[in-house]
Coordinates of C-alpha atoms and ligand atoms in Angstrom, one line a residue:
X1 CA 2.2 -22.5 0.9
X2 CA 1.3 -25.5 2.5
X3 CA 0.6 -25.3 6.4
X4 CA 3.5 -27.4 6.9
X5 CA 6.0 -25.1 5.4
X6 CA 4.6 -21.9 6.8
X7 CA 6.2 -20.6 9.7
X8 CA 4.8 -18.3 12.3
X9 CA 6.6 -15.0 13.2
X10 CA 9.3 -14.9 15.6
X11 CA 7.0 -12.8 17.7
X12 CA 4.0 -14.7 17.4
X13 CA 6.1 -17.9 18.3
X14 CA 7.3 -16.5 21.4
X15 CA 3.5 -15.3 21.9
X16 CA 2.5 -19.0 22.3
X17 CA 4.9 -19.8 24.7
X18 CA 4.2 -17.2 27.1
X19 CA 0.5 -17.5 26.6
X20 CA 1.3 -21.1 27.8
X21 CA 3.2 -19.6 30.7
X22 CA 0.3 -17.6 31.8
X23 CA -2.2 -20.2 31.5
X24 CA -0.2 -22.6 33.6
X25 CA 0.9 -19.6 36.0
X26 CA -2.5 -18.1 36.5
X27 CA -5.0 -20.6 35.4
X28 CA -8.4 -19.4 34.7
X29 CA -7.3 -15.7 33.7
X30 CA -8.2 -14.9 30.2
X31 CA -5.5 -12.6 29.2
X32 CA -3.3 -12.4 25.7
X33 CA 0.3 -12.6 25.8
X34 CA 1.8 -9.4 24.8
X35 CA 5.4 -9.6 22.8
X36 CA 7.3 -7.0 21.5
X37 CA 10.5 -6.4 20.0
X38 CA 12.9 -4.7 22.4
X39 CA 14.4 -1.5 21.6
X40 CA 17.0 -2.1 23.7
X41 CA 19.3 -5.1 22.5
X42 CA 21.5 -5.0 25.2
X43 CA 19.2 -6.5 27.6
X44 CA 17.4 -8.8 25.0
X45 CA 15.7 -9.5 21.6
X46 CA 12.0 -9.6 22.4
X47 CA 10.1 -8.8 25.7
X48 CA 6.8 -10.1 27.3
X49 CA 5.0 -7.3 28.6
X50 CA 2.0 -8.9 30.7
X51 CA 3.3 -8.5 34.3
X52 CA 2.2 -5.2 35.0
X53 CA -1.2 -5.6 33.8
X54 CA -1.8 -8.8 35.3
X55 CA -0.5 -7.3 38.4
X56 CA -3.3 -4.8 38.5
X57 CA -5.9 -6.9 37.5
X58 CA -5.2 -9.3 40.4
X59 CA -4.3 -6.5 43.0
X60 CA -6.9 -6.5 45.9
X61 CA -8.0 -10.2 45.3
X62 CA -7.0 -13.2 47.7
X63 CA -3.4 -14.3 47.3
X64 CA -2.7 -11.5 45.0
X65 CA 1.0 -11.3 44.0
X66 CA 3.1 -8.8 45.9
X67 CA 4.4 -6.8 42.9
X68 CA 4.6 -7.0 39.2
X69 CA 8.1 -8.4 39.6
X70 CA 6.4 -11.3 41.4
X71 CA 3.9 -11.8 38.6
X72 CA 7.1 -12.1 36.1
X73 CA 9.0 -14.5 38.0
X74 CA 5.8 -16.6 38.1
X75 CA 5.3 -16.4 34.2
X76 CA 9.1 -17.2 33.7
X77 CA 8.9 -20.0 36.1
X78 CA 6.2 -21.7 34.0
X79 CA 7.7 -20.7 30.6
X80 CA 8.0 -23.8 28.6
X81 CA 11.5 -24.8 27.1
X82 CA 11.9 -24.1 23.9
X83 CA 14.9 -24.0 21.2
X84 CA 13.5 -20.4 20.5
X85 CA 14.7 -19.1 23.8
X86 CA 18.5 -19.0 24.4
X87 CA 18.8 -18.9 28.2
X88 CA 16.6 -18.0 31.4
X89 CA 14.9 -14.7 30.5
X90 CA 16.0 -11.5 32.6
X91 CA 13.7 -9.4 34.2
X92 CA 14.2 -5.8 33.9
X93 CA 12.1 -2.1 35.4
X94 CA 8.8 -3.1 37.0
X95 CA 8.6 -6.5 35.5
X96 CA 9.6 -6.5 31.7
X97 CA 10.6 -10.1 30.7
X98 CA 13.5 -10.2 28.5
X99 CA 14.1 -12.8 26.2
X100 CA 17.3 -13.7 23.8
X101 CA 16.5 -15.7 21.1
X102 CA 18.4 -19.3 20.4
X103 CA 20.5 -18.9 17.4
X104 CA 20.5 -22.5 16.3
X105 CA 16.7 -22.1 16.4
X106 CA 17.2 -18.4 14.5
X107 CA 19.5 -19.9 11.9
X108 CA 17.2 -22.9 11.1
X109 CA 14.4 -20.5 10.5
X110 CA 16.3 -18.7 8.0
X111 CA 17.6 -21.7 6.3
X112 CA 13.7 -22.9 6.1
X113 CA 13.1 -19.9 4.3
X114 CA 15.6 -20.0 1.8
X115 CA 14.5 -23.5 1.2
X116 CA 10.9 -22.7 0.8
X117 CA 11.0 -18.9 -0.3
X118 CA 9.8 -15.9 1.4
X119 CA 6.3 -17.0 1.0
X120 CA 6.5 -19.1 3.9
X121 CA 7.0 -16.3 6.1
X122 CA 3.7 -14.5 4.7
X123 CA 1.4 -13.8 7.9
X124 CA -2.0 -15.7 8.4
X125 CA -5.1 -13.6 8.2
X126 CA -8.6 -14.1 8.7
X127 CA -9.6 -12.5 5.3
X128 CA -10.3 -14.2 2.0
X129 CA -10.9 -11.4 -0.4
X130 CA -10.1 -7.9 -0.5
X131 CA -11.2 -5.0 -2.7
X132 CA -8.8 -2.3 -3.0
X133 CA -10.0 0.8 -4.6
X134 CA -6.9 2.9 -5.9
X135 CA -5.7 5.2 -8.4
X136 CA -9.2 6.3 -9.8
X137 CA -8.5 9.2 -11.8
X138 CA -11.1 11.1 -14.0
X139 CA -11.9 10.7 -17.5
X140 CA -11.3 13.7 -19.8
X141 CA -8.7 15.2 -17.2
X142 CA -5.3 14.3 -16.4
X143 CA -4.2 11.9 -13.5
X144 CA -2.5 14.5 -11.0
X145 CA 0.1 13.7 -8.5
X146 CA -2.6 12.8 -6.1
X147 CA -3.5 9.9 -8.3
X148 CA 0.0 9.0 -8.6
X149 CA 0.1 8.9 -4.7
X150 CA -3.1 6.6 -4.8
X151 CA -1.5 4.3 -7.4
X152 CA 1.6 4.0 -5.7
X153 CA 0.3 3.4 -2.3
X154 CA -2.6 1.2 -3.5
X155 CA -0.3 -0.8 -5.4
X156 CA 1.7 -1.8 -2.2
X157 CA -1.1 -2.5 -0.3
X158 CA -2.6 -4.8 -3.0
X159 CA 0.6 -6.4 -3.3
X160 CA 1.2 -7.0 0.4
X161 CA -2.3 -8.5 0.7
X162 CA -1.8 -10.8 -2.1
X163 CA 1.3 -11.9 -0.7
X164 CA -0.6 -12.8 2.4
X165 CA -2.5 -15.1 0.6
X166 CA -5.5 -12.8 0.1
X167 CA -7.2 -12.7 -3.1
X168 CA -7.4 -9.2 -4.3
X169 CA -9.4 -7.2 -6.5
X170 CA -7.8 -4.1 -7.7
X171 CA -10.7 -1.5 -8.8
X172 CA -10.1 1.6 -10.8
X173 CA -13.1 3.6 -9.7
X174 CA -12.4 6.2 -12.5
X175 CA -14.8 9.3 -12.8
X176 CA -16.4 8.4 -16.1
X177 CA -19.9 9.5 -15.8
X178 CA -21.5 12.7 -14.7
X179 CA -23.0 15.9 -16.3
X180 CA -19.9 17.1 -17.3
X181 CA -19.8 14.7 -20.1
X182 CA -23.0 15.7 -21.7
X183 CA -21.7 19.6 -21.5
X184 CA -18.2 18.4 -23.1
X185 CA -19.7 16.2 -25.9
X186 CA -22.3 19.2 -26.8
X187 CA -19.3 21.6 -26.7
X188 CA -17.6 19.5 -29.2
X189 CA -20.6 18.9 -31.3
X190 CA -21.3 22.6 -31.6
X191 CA -17.4 24.1 -32.0
X192 CA -15.7 21.3 -33.9
X193 CA -15.9 20.6 -37.7
X194 CA -18.1 17.5 -38.1
X195 CA -19.9 17.9 -34.9
X196 CA -20.4 14.4 -33.1
X197 CA -18.2 12.7 -35.7
X198 CA -15.4 15.2 -34.9
X199 CA -11.9 13.6 -34.2
X200 CA -11.8 15.7 -31.0
X201 CA -13.4 13.1 -29.1
X202 CA -10.2 11.1 -29.7
X203 CA -8.1 13.6 -28.3
X204 CA -5.5 12.9 -25.6
X205 CA -6.1 13.9 -22.2
X206 CA -4.0 17.1 -22.3
X207 CA -6.3 18.4 -25.1
X208 CA -9.5 16.8 -23.7
X209 CA -8.7 18.6 -20.4
X210 CA -8.7 22.1 -22.5
X211 CA -12.0 21.2 -24.2
X212 CA -13.4 20.4 -20.7
X213 CA -12.5 23.9 -19.3
X214 CA -13.7 25.6 -22.4
X215 CA -16.9 23.8 -22.5
X216 CA -17.4 24.8 -18.6
X217 CA -16.7 28.5 -19.7
X218 CA -19.1 28.1 -22.4
X219 CA -21.9 26.5 -19.8
X220 CA -21.5 29.3 -17.3
X221 CA -21.3 32.2 -19.8
X222 CA -24.1 31.2 -22.6
X223 CA -27.7 30.6 -21.0
X224 CA -28.7 28.8 -24.5
X225 CA -25.5 26.8 -24.2
X226 CA -26.4 25.8 -20.8
X227 CA -30.1 24.5 -22.1
X228 CA -28.6 22.6 -24.8
X229 CA -25.8 21.1 -22.7
X230 CA -28.6 19.8 -20.0
X231 CA -30.5 18.2 -23.2
X232 CA -27.4 16.6 -24.1
X233 CA -26.9 15.0 -20.4
X234 CA -30.5 13.7 -20.8
X235 CA -29.5 12.1 -24.1
X236 CA -26.4 10.5 -22.9
X237 CA -28.1 9.2 -19.6
X238 CA -31.3 8.2 -21.6
X239 CA -28.6 6.0 -23.9
X240 CA -28.9 7.9 -26.9
X241 CA -26.4 6.1 -29.5
X242 CA -24.7 8.9 -31.1
X243 CA -24.0 10.5 -27.5
X244 CA -23.1 7.2 -25.9
X245 CA -20.6 6.5 -28.9
X246 CA -19.0 9.8 -28.2
X247 CA -18.7 9.3 -24.7
X248 CA -16.9 6.1 -25.3
X249 CA -14.6 7.6 -27.4
X250 CA -13.8 10.2 -24.9
X251 CA -13.3 7.5 -22.2
X252 CA -11.0 5.5 -24.7
X253 CA -8.8 8.5 -25.2
X254 CA -8.4 9.0 -21.5
X255 CA -8.1 5.2 -21.0
X256 CA -5.0 5.1 -23.5
X257 CA -3.4 7.9 -21.2
X258 CA -3.6 6.3 -18.1
X259 CA -2.8 2.8 -19.3
X260 CA 0.5 4.2 -20.2
X261 CA 1.3 5.7 -16.8
X262 CA 0.4 2.0 -15.3
X263 CA 2.5 0.4 -17.8
X264 CA 5.3 2.3 -17.0
X265 CA 4.6 1.8 -13.2
X266 CA 3.9 -2.1 -13.4
X267 CA 0.3 -1.5 -12.2
X268 CA -2.3 -3.9 -13.1
X269 CA -6.0 -2.9 -12.3
X270 CA -9.6 -3.6 -13.3
X271 CA -11.3 -0.4 -14.6
X272 CA -14.7 -0.2 -12.7
X273 CA -15.6 3.5 -13.3
X274 CA -18.8 5.1 -11.8
X275 CA -20.8 4.3 -14.9
X276 CA -20.5 0.8 -14.1
X277 CA -22.7 1.3 -11.2
X278 CA -25.4 3.3 -13.1
X279 CA -27.8 1.0 -13.6
X280 CA -28.0 -0.1 -10.1
X281 CA -28.6 3.6 -8.9
X282 CA -32.7 4.0 -9.1
X283 CA -33.5 1.0 -7.5
X284 CA -30.9 1.8 -4.8
X285 CA -32.4 4.9 -3.9
X286 CA -35.9 3.5 -4.1
X287 CA -34.7 0.8 -1.2
X288 CA -33.1 3.8 0.9
X289 CA -36.7 5.5 0.5
X290 CA -38.6 2.4 1.5
X291 CA -36.4 1.8 4.4
X292 CA -37.1 5.0 5.8
X293 CA -33.7 6.1 6.0
X294 CA -33.6 8.5 3.2
X295 CA -34.8 12.2 3.7
X296 CA -36.3 14.9 1.5
X297 CA -34.1 18.1 1.6
X298 CA -34.6 20.9 -0.5
X299 CA -36.4 18.6 -2.9
X300 CA -33.1 16.3 -2.8
X301 CA -33.2 12.8 -1.1
X302 CA -30.3 12.7 1.4
X303 CA -29.0 10.3 4.4
X304 CA -27.8 11.9 7.5
X305 CA -24.7 10.3 9.0
X306 CA -24.5 10.6 12.5
X307 CA -21.8 13.4 13.7
X308 CA -21.6 14.6 10.1
X309 CA -23.2 18.0 9.3
X310 CA -23.1 17.6 5.7
X311 CA -25.8 15.5 4.1
X312 CA -24.9 12.3 1.8
X313 CA -26.9 13.0 -1.0
X314 CA -28.4 10.0 -3.0
X315 CA -30.3 11.9 -5.4
X316 CA -30.2 15.5 -6.7
X317 CA -33.0 17.8 -6.7
X318 CA -33.1 17.6 -10.6
X319 CA -33.3 13.6 -10.0
X320 CA -29.7 12.7 -11.2
X321 CA -27.5 10.7 -9.2
X322 CA -23.8 11.8 -8.2
X323 CA -20.6 10.8 -6.3
X324 CA -22.4 9.8 -3.1
X325 CA -25.1 7.4 -4.9
X326 CA -22.4 5.7 -7.0
X327 CA -20.1 5.2 -3.8
X328 CA -23.3 3.4 -1.9
X329 CA -24.1 1.1 -4.6
X330 CA -20.2 0.5 -5.1
X331 CA -19.8 -0.5 -1.3
X332 CA -22.4 -2.9 -1.7
X333 CA -21.5 -4.4 -4.7
X334 CA -18.2 -5.0 -3.4
X335 CA -19.6 -6.6 -0.3
X336 CA -22.7 -8.8 -1.8
X337 CA -21.5 -9.6 -5.5
X338 CA -17.8 -9.6 -5.0
X339 CA -18.0 -11.2 -1.6
X340 CA -15.1 -8.9 -0.3
X341 CA -14.5 -9.3 3.3
X342 CA -11.8 -6.5 3.6
X343 CA -12.5 -3.2 1.5
X344 CA -9.9 -0.7 1.2
X345 CA -10.4 2.9 -0.4
X346 CA -6.8 4.8 -1.3
X347 CA -8.1 8.5 -1.6
X348 CA -6.7 11.8 -0.6
X349 CA -7.4 12.8 2.9
X350 CA -9.7 15.4 1.8
X351 CA -12.3 12.8 0.8
X352 CA -12.3 11.4 4.5
X353 CA -15.7 12.8 5.2
X354 CA -17.1 11.5 2.1
X355 CA -16.1 7.8 3.3
X356 CA -17.3 8.2 6.7
X357 CA -20.5 9.0 5.0
X358 CA -20.6 6.3 2.7
X359 CA -19.6 3.9 5.8
X360 CA -22.2 5.2 8.0
X361 CA -25.1 5.3 5.2
X362 CA -24.1 1.4 4.7
X363 CA -24.6 0.9 8.2
X364 CA -27.7 2.7 8.4
X365 CA -29.0 0.8 5.6
X366 CA -27.6 -2.8 6.9
X367 CA -25.0 -2.9 4.2
X368 CA -22.7 -3.2 6.9
X369 CA -23.7 -4.7 10.6
X370 CA -24.2 -1.7 12.9
X371 CA -21.4 -3.0 15.3
X372 CA -18.1 -1.4 13.9
X373 CA -16.3 -4.4 15.2
X374 CA -18.4 -7.1 13.4
X375 CA -18.4 -7.9 9.8
X376 CA -16.1 -7.1 7.1
X377 CA -13.1 -4.7 7.6
X378 CA -13.9 -1.6 5.7
X379 CA -11.4 1.2 5.7
X380 CA -10.5 4.5 4.3
X381 CA -6.7 4.9 3.8
X382 CA -6.1 8.8 3.3
X383 CA -3.0 10.4 2.2
X384 CA -1.6 14.0 2.3
X385 CA -0.6 16.0 -0.4
X386 CA 2.7 16.4 -2.5
X387 CA 4.4 19.7 -2.3
X388 CA 6.7 21.2 -4.6
X389 CA 10.6 22.1 -3.9
X390 CA 9.2 25.3 -2.2
X391 CA 7.1 23.5 0.1
X392 CA 3.7 24.8 -1.6
X393 CA 1.2 22.2 -3.1
X394 CA 3.0 21.1 -6.5
X395 CA 2.4 23.2 -9.4
X396 CA 4.2 24.1 -12.8
X397 CA 5.2 27.9 -13.4
X398 CA 2.4 28.6 -15.1
X399 CA 0.4 27.5 -12.0
X400 CA -1.0 24.4 -14.0
X401 CA -0.8 21.0 -11.7
X402 CA 2.5 19.2 -12.7
X403 CA 1.9 16.4 -15.4
X404 CA 2.7 13.2 -14.0
X405 CA 4.1 11.8 -17.1
X406 CA 6.7 14.6 -17.1
X407 CA 7.8 13.8 -13.7
X408 CA 8.4 10.3 -14.7
X409 CA 10.4 11.0 -17.7
X410 CA 12.5 13.4 -15.8
X411 CA 13.4 10.9 -12.9
X412 CA 14.3 8.2 -15.8
X413 CA 16.3 10.7 -17.8
X414 CA 18.4 11.8 -14.6
X415 CA 18.9 7.9 -13.7
X416 CA 20.0 7.2 -17.4
X417 CA 22.7 10.0 -17.0
X418 CA 24.1 8.7 -13.8
X419 CA 24.4 5.0 -15.0
X420 CA 25.8 5.8 -18.2
X421 CA 28.3 7.7 -16.3
X422 CA 29.4 4.5 -14.2
X423 CA 28.9 2.2 -16.8
X424 CA 30.4 3.7 -19.8
X425 CA 30.3 1.7 -22.7
X426 CA 30.0 -1.3 -20.7
X427 CA 26.3 -1.3 -21.2
X428 CA 24.0 -2.2 -23.8
X429 CA 21.6 0.7 -24.7
X430 CA 18.6 -2.0 -23.9
X431 CA 20.0 -2.7 -20.5
X432 CA 20.5 0.9 -20.0
X433 CA 17.1 1.6 -20.6
X434 CA 15.7 -1.2 -18.5
X435 CA 18.0 0.0 -15.8
X436 CA 16.9 3.7 -15.9
X437 CA 13.4 2.8 -15.8
X438 CA 13.8 0.5 -12.9
X439 CA 15.6 3.1 -11.0
X440 CA 13.7 6.2 -12.0
X441 CA 10.3 4.9 -11.4
X442 CA 11.5 3.0 -8.3
X443 CA 12.9 6.2 -6.8
X444 CA 9.7 8.1 -7.4
X445 CA 7.5 5.3 -5.8
X446 CA 10.0 4.8 -2.8
X447 CA 10.3 8.5 -2.0
X448 CA 6.6 8.4 -2.0
X449 CA 6.0 5.4 0.1
X450 CA 8.5 6.2 2.7
X451 CA 6.9 9.1 4.2
X452 CA 3.8 7.9 6.4
X453 CA 0.9 8.3 3.9
X454 CA -0.9 11.2 6.0
X455 CA 2.1 13.4 5.9
X456 CA 2.3 16.0 3.0
X457 CA 5.8 15.6 1.7
X458 CA 8.0 17.3 -0.6
X459 CA 8.8 16.2 -4.1
X460 CA 12.7 16.4 -4.8
X461 CA 14.7 14.7 -7.5
X462 CA 17.6 15.4 -5.6
X463 CA 16.4 13.9 -2.6
X464 CA 14.8 11.0 -4.5
X465 CA 18.1 10.1 -6.3
X466 CA 20.5 10.5 -3.7
X467 CA 22.9 7.4 -3.6
X468 CA 23.6 7.5 -0.3
X469 CA 20.3 8.5 1.4
X470 CA 17.2 6.6 2.5
X471 CA 16.4 6.4 -1.5
X472 CA 15.4 3.3 -4.0
X473 CA 18.7 4.2 -5.5
X474 CA 20.7 3.4 -2.4
X475 CA 18.5 0.3 -2.0
X476 CA 19.2 -0.8 -5.4
X477 CA 23.0 -0.4 -5.1
X478 CA 22.9 -2.5 -2.0
X479 CA 21.1 -5.2 -3.7
X480 CA 23.7 -5.1 -6.8
X481 CA 26.1 -5.2 -4.3
X482 CA 25.2 -8.5 -2.6
X483 CA 24.6 -9.9 -6.0
X484 CA 28.2 -9.1 -6.9
X485 CA 29.3 -10.4 -3.7
X486 CA 27.4 -13.9 -4.3
X487 CA 28.7 -13.9 -7.9
X488 CA 32.3 -13.1 -6.6
X489 CA 32.1 -16.4 -4.4
X490 CA 30.9 -18.3 -7.7
X491 CA 28.9 -20.9 -6.1
X492 CA 25.0 -21.4 -6.5
X493 CA 23.7 -20.3 -3.3
X494 CA 20.8 -22.9 -3.8
X495 CA 23.4 -25.8 -3.9
X496 CA 24.3 -25.1 -0.2
X497 CA 20.3 -24.8 1.1
X498 CA 20.1 -28.4 2.1
X499 CA 24.0 -29.0 2.9
X500 CA 25.6 -26.0 4.5
X501 CA 25.1 -24.8 7.9
X502 CA 24.3 -21.1 8.8
X503 CA 26.4 -20.4 11.8
X504 CA 25.5 -17.1 13.7
X505 CA 28.6 -16.2 15.6
X506 CA 29.9 -12.8 14.9
X507 CA 27.8 -9.8 16.4
X508 CA 27.0 -8.4 12.9
X509 CA 25.8 -11.7 11.8
X510 CA 23.5 -12.2 14.4
X511 CA 22.1 -8.8 14.0
X512 CA 21.6 -9.3 10.5
X513 CA 20.1 -12.6 10.9
X514 CA 17.8 -11.2 13.6
X515 CA 16.8 -8.5 11.3
X516 CA 16.1 -11.2 8.3
X517 CA 13.9 -12.9 10.4
X518 CA 11.8 -9.6 11.6
X519 CA 10.2 -9.5 8.0
X520 CA 7.1 -10.7 8.9
X521 CA 6.8 -8.5 11.7
X522 CA 7.2 -5.6 9.2
X523 CA 4.6 -7.1 7.1
X524 CA 2.0 -7.5 9.9
X525 CA 2.3 -4.0 11.0
X526 CA 1.4 -3.0 7.1
X527 CA -1.7 -5.2 7.6
X528 CA -2.4 -3.4 10.8
X529 CA -1.7 0.3 9.9
X530 CA -2.1 0.0 6.1
X531 CA 1.5 2.0 6.1
X532 CA 3.7 1.2 3.4
X533 CA 6.5 3.1 5.3
X534 CA 6.9 0.2 7.5
X535 CA 8.2 -1.7 4.5
X536 CA 10.6 1.3 3.4
X537 CA 12.0 1.5 7.1
X538 CA 12.5 -2.3 7.2
X539 CA 14.4 -2.7 4.0
X540 CA 16.3 0.2 4.7
X541 CA 17.7 -1.1 8.1
X542 CA 18.1 -4.3 6.1
X543 CA 20.5 -2.6 3.8
X544 CA 22.2 -1.0 6.6
X545 CA 22.7 -4.2 8.7
X546 CA 24.0 -5.9 5.6
X547 CA 26.5 -3.3 5.1
X548 CA 27.6 -3.6 8.8
X549 CA 27.8 -7.4 8.3
X550 CA 29.9 -7.0 5.0
X551 CA 32.5 -4.4 7.0
X552 CA 33.2 -6.9 9.8
X553 CA 32.7 -10.2 8.0
X554 CA 35.1 -11.3 5.0
X555 CA 32.6 -13.7 2.7
X556 CA 34.6 -14.9 -0.4
X557 CA 37.6 -16.8 0.7
X558 CA 36.8 -17.0 4.5
X559 CA 36.9 -20.1 6.4
X560 CA 32.9 -19.3 7.0
X561 CA 32.4 -18.8 3.0
X562 CA 29.3 -21.1 2.6
X563 CA 27.6 -20.1 5.7
X564 CA 28.1 -16.3 4.9
X565 CA 26.9 -16.9 1.4
X566 CA 23.7 -18.3 2.7
X567 CA 23.2 -15.0 4.8
X568 CA 24.1 -12.9 1.6
X569 CA 21.6 -14.9 -0.2
X570 CA 18.9 -14.6 2.9
X571 CA 19.4 -10.8 2.9
X572 CA 19.0 -10.8 -1.1
X573 CA 15.8 -12.8 -0.9
X574 CA 14.0 -10.9 1.5
X575 CA 15.3 -7.5 0.0
X576 CA 13.7 -8.8 -3.4
X577 CA 10.7 -9.5 -1.6
X578 CA 10.3 -6.1 -0.2
X579 CA 10.8 -4.7 -3.5
X580 CA 8.4 -6.6 -5.1
X581 CA 5.7 -5.0 -2.5
X582 CA 7.0 -1.9 -3.1
X583 CA 6.9 -2.3 -7.0
X584 CA 10.6 -1.7 -7.4
X585 CA 12.5 -3.7 -10.3
X586 CA 15.8 -5.2 -8.7
X587 CA 18.8 -5.0 -10.7
X588 CA 21.7 -7.4 -10.5
X589 CA 24.1 -4.9 -12.0
X590 CA 24.6 -1.2 -11.6
Ligands
LIG1 N1 -12.5 10.2 -8.9 C1 -11.9 10.1 -7.7 C2 -11.1 11.6 -7.7 O1 -10.4 11.8 -8.5 C3 -11.5 9.5 -6.9 C4 -12.5 8.3 -6.4 C5 -11.9 7.4 -5.2 N2 -12.8 6.0 -5.2 C6 -14.2 6.2 -4.6 N3 -14.7 4.9 -4.7 N4 -14.9 7.0 -4.5 O2 -11.3 12.3 -6.6

């Protein structure tokens, strides 16, 4: 988007005006204008909250204002006139300044967005390139619901950053390296016909996981096997071609399973597993030793991070490298080679301490600046557990963890039944399949995203497929309804973007328009908190406000048909943009 087209958020526009007023009323004072949405629309749409803080700051000084209200009055008196503000702001409480937006100004913004697309409202950030680490399942194991959460949350964060014109590198940090693979390959070689040439290496992840568990049992029970497995690990790490080929086949088999999940969910991600960093590890450890930040502990090499009791182990006693070393190499690679200025790790909350250690060790090593406020933004984005309907950690009856693919299948099948019931023969098999996928997978994603990421949430098909609740299904119906209203008018809304006027008169029109214009503020919250539920809250309110508008205001055949058609279209555009960030495919008919 060229800068001439881009628009700041309403909040930011008002902040510019208040900043000017602050400078004029209190020259020489360095204060940032604080503008927020009001939660009491009775008094205003936005408010400026600076008066109280400024009053305390000036108290006791010469010529200090009498009370916060006099400060507020001085700010208002210096506020430049602008079409963004409808009337003289009012004061409330100790010194809140309430502002009402100018409706013609609001209407122009929305038409501008229609003309240029939702991208013109993308917040501007100081970041150029983000690296988002998400999904990251382990080879030879099934993806579990934790990986599903990471995939869904990571998808939305990456899409939101990309919407804000940040170049995003999505990294799948798969667990594809480690001593367990030596053990697994040795087990297959010894127990399967064909040895290292066995087809077992190409088994799907379900079978591989069984084999993996068996190999672990074998390892724990049979000391002779244990020795041979350790030999195998050495061979694999030493690059023995036969062992490497076997390992690659195992990775390829797991990749097929992961890719089929990504395809269903519409996820595109670069696989850069732990093995990628393997060649960098010996040099990195040596550097840490040379820098004097790695210490010997029980024969291992560790880095101590302030405030954390557990050691960060960069080299094990047997000389091997593990998860910690790899993550230290990875953070450096992402900063120095990839030139990321915003690193994000979407991993379950249980790994919070690990990442504190990674970041802490990187600071000690000078990979990150000592001062946390300087340099690249680096964040651990933790998330809670997924619980079953019974409120316990989600498990199948046999106690095994639930298969992700089965959850997706069931959601899709349930949606297929609902859609078929409504549409009967009036839908082709193709459209039915596409709609069932959009709705089913959308429902799984939405029900995950709508919870604050750090909460443990209960997984329930009935709740997530509820037609009337805060669900993707409800959202998709809301969108299809708008599309059908637009179809009923029978005009292409785009033909009105440059000719018709968007007139905001009815209170329900104003409420809806105001909410549409607040979309950028919802995106800003996601950038601040990396909390996708801000978007689901936003879009749910949007659907509710549209529904309020549609109950009160006739569209097709009304004397304001063109204007209202524009409002319908603006709602649909912003709704689709939000769906895009949430990974939900909109449908025009349901
Ligand atoms: N494979 C790990 C797991 O399943 C998650 C990896 C997360 N990313 C990272 N850079 N450590 O728990």
